[in-house]
Each structure stands twice: as C-alpha cells, then as structure tokens.
Amino acid sequence: MAIATINPATGETVDTFEAHDSAEVERRVAQAVEAAQTLHGTTYAQRAEWMHATADILEADVDRAAEMITLEMGKPIAQSRAEVLKCAKNMRFYADNAESFLAAEELSNPSAVSASAAGTVWQPLGVVLAVMPWNYPLWQVIRFAAPALMAGNTGLLKHASNVPQSALYLDELFEKGGFPAGSFRTLLIGSREVAAVIEDRRVKAVTLTGSEPAGRSVASTAGQSIKKAVLELGGSDPFIVMPSADLEQAATVAVKARISNNGQSCIAGKRFIVHTDIYDEFTRLFVAKMNALKVGDPMDEATDVGPLATESGRDELAELVDDAVVKGAEVLAGGSAPDRPGFYYTPTVLAGLTDDMRIVLEEAFGPVASLYRVSDREEAARVANQTTFGLSSAVWSNDASEQDWFVANLDAGAVFLNGMTVSYPELPFGGIKDSGYGRELAAAGIREFCNLKTVWKA
Ligand code: NAP
C-alpha cells in the first residue's frame, strides 16, 4: 500500500511519502537500541519530567494535531481534539504512576524460600515494536508509548500507511519533550517489512493493534522468534438492552457508541441485542436518532459523522450491508453510500438478521448497526457470545442481579453497565478470543513489556 495522506472527505491525494530504505531502517533501529541503554540508566523522576514536558507540547499543539488527524482519517474535528487531549492525559497518568506500578516487592517470609531476603523487581525489556492502525492515529500509539517509555523501554513505530503525517509527528514528539534521541522512532515501511523487524535480535517484543489477519501474521512471526506479543484486534461488541433500562438514555448512548469515530472503533457497540418487551420502543427511538445525525465535512464542528478513512473500508462495509440485504435483512435506516465525493456511508440500521448473513459474525467497521430481538437474558448472552470476538460489551439494566449475571456470562474483556465502552488510562483494556491477548493501560499495560525479575539472597 502506498504511504500517503488521502483526504477521505474528498478522495484527493494530499501528499505521498517515500518508504524508508533498509539503511534508514537500520539507522533508526540502532538509534532505538542505543537510547534503550541510556534510558535504562535514568530514574523514574527524570522520565516523568520528560513525559510531562511532552504532554505540555501536545496540549499546546492541540488544534494543529487535531486538524492533521481529521485530514488523514476523517473523524469529526471535535473528536480529534478530544483524542489529542486524551493522549496528554495518558502521558501524565503514567508519568505519575509508573514508579508505583513497577515498585519492587519483598517477600514477607523469606525463610520459606531459604533466603534472608527475596522478592521481585520490574525491568524494561529494551526495544519494542508497535504496529498500529489509523483509527486513532495518536491515541493508539500513545497508549503504548507512554507506559513503554516510562518503564525505560524504547519504541519503534510502524504506523498504518494512510496516516504518515501522524507517524512523522510522533517521530519527533518525545525528543521535543526531552527524551534521548532515538527513544521513539517511526519506521516508514510497508506491512511486508514488519516480519524482518520483529525477527531482528535487537527488538525484544511487539505490540499490534489492528485486524485479525495482521494479528495472526505478527503473532506467528513473534512466536517463531520467541518474543513477547500483545494483540489488540477487532471486535463486534454487543450492546444489550433489558426491560428495566432507561430506554431514552440507552438509545441516545447506543447511537453514540455506534457512530463515534465514524463507526470505526474496535470497542464500538455494533450489535444491539434488545429484549422483546421493549424492542419496538427502543428501535423507534434508536432509528429516529440515527436518522437525525448530520453527515458531512469532518472539519465542520456541527458534523456528527464524517467519511470512512479509506475507500476500501467504505466498500467493504457496503458489501457487508448488501450481503445482508440480499439475504433478506430489513433496512430501517440508511443502507447505502450517499452520492457525493469522499468515502461516506449513511448511518444504517439493519434488523431481521439471520445466521447466514456475514454481518452476524463479522465486524462492521463503520456506522452500521444490527438489531437483534431476544426473549430473555440467556438468549441475549447466547447472541452476544456467538461471534469469534470478545473485546468489550455493554449491558443496560437497572436490575442488580441481572447486571451480575451478565458480568459473569459475557465472553469479553470488559463489561460496561448502563454506559458505553470507553478506554480510560486507569482501567485495563484488551480482549479475549479473536480480539487478541494481553492488556494495555493501567498497571497491567506497563507491565506487559517488562521483565519480572526474581531476586533471592542467601
Ligand atoms: P490492519 O489492516 O490490520 O492494519 C493495522 C496495522 O497493521 C497497520 O499498520 C498495517 O500496515 C499493519 N499490517 C497489516 N497487515 C499486516 C501484516 N500482515 N503484517 C504486519 N503488519 C500488518 O487494520 P485496519 O483495518 O487498518 O484497522 C482496523 C482494525 O483494527 C479493526 O479490525 C479494528 O477493530 C482493529 N482495532 C483494534 C483495536 C483494539 O484495541 N483492540 C483498536 C483499534 C482498532 P498497513 O497500513 O501498511 O497495511
């Protein structure tokens, strides 16, 4: 795939970039290796100072960075600004908490292991490669980079080919904040060049956020090289609505959960599983709210839904909808691409889905919602769990025992009760099944790329 910025709102190529050749890749890997040795000798306090300085730079640059994001991948400008500020928040979170998350622990009864003292320390692994997607061009990277650098690791970034300006922006960011040169380096390479970087003996681990096929490929290379991998892959999250829920609020949040980021979020509510007693009322509210959305130029503050990031992404989404419609799905809203330049797709609601339709099992990466009518909580959980994904889930119910039951019975990395799934620096984030393995954010996220070293003293 060409490394280029193509404005999804117009379809026009804004800029193209030369891929790094093998000499440049080698130079950047060597820089990251050298910086890892330097960072290993620095204190948490020093790294925290640099991380706060980097967050200051990002906050001061919020408008320019947000415009770059919207230009490259089309999310509404207010959401781009929120993304930039969330990155800064995450940087400060790890600046303030890394040392306590990675504190050494002493065994209280060392005699049990025949020692005078024993315990554990956390140490950085060294250079970690991050393979990242375009849907949150800064956030996906920062949620890896902030904990990695605070732990004393260095990062190499292979970003998605359609967000090169964001990739180059990140290449300079940490150095501007004071981190040693080479602490975070972007590699402008295609996906075919990724395996060689993983196999490089100087690279210690890899994290990938992206699609299932990319995850399988990266994980198998990491497995062959016996290297730690974290995979954050796709999702087709259920959004379950039960009779005790506040329907007006549930429908409002359901729309937000589906169309945020123009529907291109791994943790978006994608399948709306509604109890039969309230199905008609919820559907009426939901469809009305989906139809009321303003689709348009993502640089316009009033826009709710902008274009999809790529033409191929828009076409794949259209194929998924067309497949369902041909097989008998009912279209309650939208159902096609509007007749305008750019990669737009009208917010869509489908009902009457049957198991032979691809959308029942596959991820709809765009503003397309599927509605399912269920008769009880057991059927709701069965429908929720029937995909191969297991990223997150949302349940709307005001019955405490029903909430507990869903927490126990949904196959997912998270359950959000009476809300929509959102990532927070304070909460672990990650999936099960084909949504991947490992966790980002919180204490778990910073520990993924550290060596838990046992220390025993006679
Ligand atoms: P993608 O095609 O898998 O691309 C993601 C990254 O992987 C890009 O940098 C891409 O490079 C690279 N890549 C693709 N194939 C590769 C391969 N065989 N070997 C090595 N690298 C490879 O994903 P996408 O379609 O752009 O992104 C959307 C997907 O990401 C969705 O499935 C979404 O659910 C998932 N996602 C998951 C999370 C999460 O946290 N779980 C968060 C956001 C998105 P190129 O651009 O050069 O192809």
Coordinates of C-alpha atoms in Angstrom, one line a residue, residues 19-369:
A19 CA 9.3 4.5 2.4
H20 CA 12.5 4.2 4.4
D21 CA 15.1 2.0 2.7
S22 CA 16.9 -0.7 4.6
A23 CA 19.8 1.6 5.5
E24 CA 17.4 4.1 7.1
V25 CA 15.6 1.4 8.9
E26 CA 18.9 0.1 10.3
R27 CA 19.9 3.6 11.4
R28 CA 16.6 4.0 13.3
V29 CA 16.7 0.6 14.9
A30 CA 20.3 1.3 16.0
Q31 CA 19.2 4.6 17.5
A32 CA 16.4 2.9 19.5
V33 CA 18.9 0.3 20.8
E34 CA 21.3 3.0 21.9
A35 CA 18.5 5.0 23.5
A36 CA 17.3 1.9 25.4
Q37 CA 20.7 1.7 27.1
T38 CA 20.6 5.4 28.0
L39 CA 17.0 5.2 29.3
H40 CA 17.8 2.1 31.4
G41 CA 20.2 4.3 33.4
T42 CA 17.6 7.1 34.1
T43 CA 15.3 7.5 37.1
Y44 CA 11.5 7.5 37.0
A45 CA 11.6 11.1 38.2
Q46 CA 13.7 12.1 35.1
R47 CA 11.5 10.2 32.7
A48 CA 8.4 11.7 34.3
E49 CA 9.7 15.2 33.8
W50 CA 10.3 14.5 30.1
M51 CA 6.8 12.8 29.8
H52 CA 5.1 15.8 31.4
A53 CA 7.0 18.1 29.1
T54 CA 5.9 16.0 26.1
A55 CA 2.3 16.3 27.3
D56 CA 2.7 20.1 27.6
I57 CA 3.8 20.2 24.0
L58 CA 0.9 18.1 22.8
E59 CA -1.7 20.2 24.7
A60 CA -0.2 23.4 23.3
D61 CA -0.4 21.9 19.8
V62 CA -4.0 20.5 20.1
D63 CA -5.5 22.4 17.2
R64 CA -2.8 21.7 14.7
A65 CA -2.6 18.0 15.7
A66 CA -6.4 17.6 15.6
E67 CA -6.5 19.1 12.0
M68 CA -3.8 16.6 10.9
I69 CA -5.8 13.7 12.3
T70 CA -9.1 14.8 10.7
L71 CA -7.3 15.5 7.4
E72 CA -5.7 12.0 7.3
M73 CA -8.6 9.8 8.5
G74 CA -11.8 11.9 8.6
K75 CA -13.0 11.9 12.2
P76 CA -15.1 14.9 13.2
I77 CA -12.7 17.7 14.4
A78 CA -14.1 17.9 18.0
Q79 CA -13.3 14.1 18.4
S80 CA -9.8 14.7 17.0
R81 CA -9.2 17.4 19.6
A82 CA -10.5 15.1 22.4
E83 CA -8.1 12.4 21.1
V84 CA -5.1 14.7 21.4
L85 CA -6.0 15.8 24.9
K86 CA -6.6 12.2 26.0
C87 CA -3.1 11.3 24.8
A88 CA -1.7 14.1 27.1
K89 CA -3.8 12.8 30.0
N90 CA -2.4 9.3 29.5
M91 CA 1.1 10.6 29.4
R92 CA 0.6 12.3 32.7
F93 CA -1.1 9.2 34.2
Y94 CA 2.0 7.1 33.5
A95 CA 4.4 9.9 34.5
D96 CA 2.7 10.0 37.9
N97 CA 2.1 6.3 38.4
A98 CA 4.8 4.3 36.6
E99 CA 7.1 4.1 39.6
S100 CA 4.4 2.7 41.9
F101 CA 3.2 0.2 39.2
L102 CA 6.7 -1.1 38.9
A103 CA 7.7 -1.0 42.5
A104 CA 9.9 -3.8 43.8
E105 CA 8.2 -6.3 46.1
E106 CA 9.8 -8.1 49.1
L107 CA 8.6 -11.5 50.3
S108 CA 7.4 -11.0 53.9
N109 CA 8.6 -14.6 54.9
P110 CA 11.9 -15.1 53.0
S111 CA 12.7 -18.1 55.3
A112 CA 10.0 -20.0 53.4
V113 CA 12.4 -20.0 50.4
S114 CA 15.5 -20.5 52.5
A115 CA 16.6 -16.8 51.9
S116 CA 17.5 -13.9 54.1
A117 CA 15.6 -11.7 51.6
A118 CA 13.7 -12.4 48.4
G119 CA 11.3 -10.6 46.1
T120 CA 10.8 -9.2 42.6
V121 CA 11.9 -6.2 40.6
W122 CA 10.4 -5.0 37.2
Q123 CA 12.9 -4.2 34.5
P124 CA 12.5 -2.9 30.9
L125 CA 12.9 -5.3 28.0
G126 CA 14.5 -2.8 25.6
V127 CA 13.3 -2.0 22.1
V128 CA 9.6 -2.8 21.5
L129 CA 8.0 -2.6 18.0
A130 CA 4.5 -1.2 17.8
V131 CA 2.4 -1.9 14.7
M132 CA -0.6 0.5 14.8
P133 CA -3.8 1.3 13.0
W134 CA -5.2 4.6 11.6
N135 CA -8.4 4.8 13.5
Y136 CA -7.0 6.8 16.5
P137 CA -3.7 7.9 14.9
L138 CA -2.2 9.4 18.0
W139 CA -4.1 7.7 20.8
Q140 CA -3.4 4.1 19.8
V141 CA 0.3 4.9 19.7
I142 CA 0.5 6.9 22.9
R143 CA -1.3 4.3 24.9
F144 CA 1.6 2.0 24.1
A145 CA 4.4 4.6 24.1
A146 CA 3.7 6.4 27.3
P147 CA 3.9 3.3 29.5
A148 CA 6.8 1.8 27.4
L149 CA 9.0 4.9 27.8
M150 CA 8.1 5.4 31.5
A151 CA 9.2 1.8 32.1
G152 CA 12.5 2.5 30.4
N153 CA 11.8 0.8 27.1
T154 CA 12.2 2.5 23.7
G155 CA 9.7 2.3 20.9
L156 CA 9.7 1.7 17.1
L157 CA 6.5 2.6 15.3
K158 CA 5.2 1.0 12.1
H159 CA 2.1 3.1 11.6
A160 CA -0.7 2.4 9.1
S161 CA 0.2 3.5 5.6
N162 CA -2.6 6.1 5.4
V163 CA -1.5 8.2 8.3
P164 CA 2.1 9.1 7.5
Q165 CA 1.8 12.7 8.8
S166 CA 0.7 11.4 12.2
A167 CA 3.5 8.8 12.1
L168 CA 6.1 11.5 11.5
Y169 CA 4.6 13.8 14.1
L170 CA 5.1 11.1 16.7
D171 CA 8.6 10.5 15.5
E172 CA 9.7 13.9 16.8
L173 CA 7.3 14.4 19.8
F174 CA 9.2 12.6 22.6
E175 CA 12.5 14.0 21.6
K176 CA 11.0 17.5 21.8
G177 CA 9.9 16.7 25.3
G178 CA 13.5 15.9 26.3
F179 CA 13.7 12.1 25.9
P180 CA 17.1 11.0 24.4
A181 CA 17.2 10.9 20.6
G182 CA 16.0 7.5 19.4
S183 CA 13.7 6.8 22.4
F184 CA 10.8 6.7 19.9
R185 CA 11.4 6.2 16.2
T186 CA 9.0 5.9 13.3
L187 CA 9.8 3.4 10.5
L188 CA 8.0 4.4 7.3
I189 CA 7.7 0.8 6.0
G190 CA 5.1 -1.4 4.4
S191 CA 3.5 -4.3 6.2
R192 CA 5.7 -6.8 4.3
E193 CA 8.8 -5.3 6.0
V194 CA 7.4 -5.9 9.6
A195 CA 8.5 -9.5 9.9
A196 CA 12.2 -8.6 9.5
V197 CA 12.0 -6.0 12.2
I198 CA 10.3 -8.5 14.6
E199 CA 13.0 -11.1 13.8
D200 CA 15.8 -8.6 14.5
R201 CA 17.6 -9.9 17.6
R202 CA 17.8 -6.3 19.0
V203 CA 14.0 -6.0 19.0
K204 CA 12.6 -7.6 22.2
A205 CA 8.8 -7.6 21.8
V206 CA 6.0 -6.4 19.6
T207 CA 2.5 -5.0 20.1
L208 CA -0.1 -4.8 17.3
T209 CA -3.4 -3.1 17.2
G210 CA -5.3 -3.9 14.1
S211 CA -7.2 -6.5 12.2
E212 CA -7.3 -10.2 12.9
P213 CA -5.3 -11.2 9.8
A214 CA -2.5 -8.8 10.7
G215 CA -2.6 -10.1 14.3
R216 CA -2.2 -13.7 13.1
S217 CA 0.8 -12.7 10.9
V218 CA 2.6 -10.7 13.6
A219 CA 1.9 -13.2 16.3
S220 CA 3.3 -16.1 14.2
T221 CA 6.5 -14.2 13.5
A222 CA 6.8 -13.3 17.2
G223 CA 6.2 -16.9 18.1
Q224 CA 8.8 -18.2 15.7
S225 CA 11.3 -15.7 17.2
I226 CA 10.1 -16.5 20.8
K227 CA 9.2 -12.9 21.5
K228 CA 6.5 -11.4 23.7
A229 CA 3.5 -10.1 21.7
V230 CA 0.4 -8.1 22.7
L231 CA -2.5 -8.2 20.2
E232 CA -5.4 -5.7 20.3
L233 CA -7.6 -6.9 17.4
G234 CA -11.1 -6.4 16.2
G235 CA -14.4 -6.6 18.0
S236 CA -18.1 -6.9 17.3
D237 CA -19.3 -5.7 20.7
P238 CA -22.8 -6.5 21.9
F239 CA -24.9 -3.6 23.4
I240 CA -27.7 -5.4 25.4
V241 CA -30.8 -3.6 26.4
M242 CA -33.1 -5.2 29.0
P243 CA -36.7 -4.1 30.1
S244 CA -35.6 -2.2 33.3
A245 CA -33.3 0.1 31.3
D246 CA -34.0 3.8 30.8
L247 CA -34.8 3.5 27.1
E248 CA -34.4 7.1 26.1
Q249 CA -30.9 7.2 27.6
A250 CA -30.0 3.8 26.3
A251 CA -31.0 4.8 22.7
T252 CA -29.0 8.1 22.9
V253 CA -25.9 6.3 24.2
A254 CA -26.4 3.4 21.7
V255 CA -26.2 5.9 18.8
K256 CA -23.1 7.5 20.3
A257 CA -21.5 4.1 20.8
R258 CA -22.1 3.1 17.2
I259 CA -21.1 6.3 15.4
S260 CA -18.3 7.6 17.4
N261 CA -15.1 7.9 15.3
N262 CA -17.4 7.5 12.2
G263 CA -18.2 4.0 13.5
Q264 CA -14.6 2.8 13.1
S265 CA -13.8 1.9 16.7
C266 CA -12.8 -1.6 17.9
I267 CA -14.9 -1.1 21.0
A268 CA -18.0 0.4 19.3
G269 CA -21.3 -1.2 20.1
K270 CA -22.0 -3.0 16.8
R271 CA -24.7 -5.5 17.7
F272 CA -27.8 -4.1 19.6
I273 CA -29.4 -7.0 21.4
V274 CA -32.8 -5.9 22.7
H275 CA -35.4 -7.7 24.9
T276 CA -38.6 -8.3 23.1
D277 CA -40.8 -6.4 25.6
I278 CA -39.0 -3.1 24.8
Y279 CA -37.7 -3.9 21.3
D280 CA -40.3 -1.9 19.4
E281 CA -39.9 1.2 21.6
F282 CA -36.1 1.0 21.6
T283 CA -36.0 0.5 17.9
R284 CA -38.3 3.5 17.3
L285 CA -36.0 5.8 19.4
F286 CA -32.8 4.4 18.0
V287 CA -33.7 4.7 14.4
A288 CA -35.0 8.2 14.8
K289 CA -31.7 9.2 16.4
M290 CA -29.7 7.5 13.7
N291 CA -31.7 9.3 11.0
A292 CA -31.2 12.7 12.8
L293 CA -27.4 12.5 12.5
K294 CA -25.6 15.1 10.5
V295 CA -23.3 13.5 7.9
G296 CA -20.7 15.8 6.4
D297 CA -17.4 17.6 6.3
P298 CA -15.4 16.4 9.3
M299 CA -13.7 19.8 9.7
D300 CA -17.2 21.3 10.3
E301 CA -17.9 21.5 14.1
A302 CA -21.5 20.6 13.5
T303 CA -20.8 17.2 11.8
D304 CA -21.7 14.1 13.7
V305 CA -20.5 11.5 11.1
G306 CA -17.7 12.1 8.6
P307 CA -16.4 9.8 5.9
L308 CA -14.8 6.4 6.4
A309 CA -11.0 6.6 6.4
T310 CA -10.4 4.7 3.2
E311 CA -12.3 3.9 0.0
S312 CA -11.6 0.2 0.5
G313 CA -13.0 0.4 4.1
R314 CA -16.2 2.1 2.7
D315 CA -16.6 -0.5 0.0
E316 CA -16.1 -3.5 2.4
L317 CA -18.8 -2.0 4.7
A318 CA -21.1 -1.6 1.7
E319 CA -20.5 -5.3 0.8
L320 CA -21.4 -6.4 4.3
V321 CA -24.7 -4.5 4.2
D322 CA -25.5 -5.6 0.6
D323 CA -24.9 -9.2 1.6
A324 CA -27.4 -8.9 4.5
V325 CA -30.0 -7.1 2.3
V326 CA -29.8 -9.7 -0.5
K327 CA -30.4 -12.4 2.1
G328 CA -33.5 -10.7 3.5
A329 CA -32.4 -8.2 6.1
E330 CA -34.7 -5.2 6.8
V331 CA -33.2 -1.8 6.3
L332 CA -34.6 0.6 9.0
A333 CA -32.2 3.5 8.2
G334 CA -29.6 4.3 5.6
G335 CA -28.4 1.2 3.7
S336 CA -26.2 2.9 1.0
A337 CA -23.4 5.3 0.3
P338 CA -24.5 8.9 -0.4
D339 CA -23.9 10.3 -3.8
R340 CA -21.0 12.7 -3.0
P341 CA -17.3 12.8 -3.3
G342 CA -15.3 11.2 -0.5
F343 CA -15.7 7.9 1.3
Y344 CA -19.0 8.4 3.1
Y345 CA -21.6 5.9 4.2
T346 CA -25.0 6.8 5.5
P347 CA -25.7 5.7 9.1
T348 CA -27.5 2.5 8.8
V349 CA -29.8 0.2 10.9
L350 CA -30.4 -3.4 9.9
A351 CA -33.0 -5.8 11.5
G352 CA -34.3 -9.3 10.7
L353 CA -30.8 -10.8 10.6
T354 CA -30.2 -14.5 10.0
D355 CA -27.2 -16.6 10.7
D356 CA -26.3 -16.9 7.0
M357 CA -25.5 -13.2 6.8
R358 CA -21.9 -12.2 7.1
I359 CA -22.6 -9.2 9.4
V360 CA -23.9 -11.6 12.1
L361 CA -20.3 -12.8 12.7
E362 CA -18.0 -10.2 11.1
E363 CA -17.0 -6.8 12.3
A364 CA -18.9 -3.9 10.7
F365 CA -16.2 -1.1 10.7
G366 CA -18.4 1.9 10.0
P367 CA -21.7 3.4 11.0
V368 CA -23.9 0.3 10.6
A369 CA -25.9 -1.1 13.5

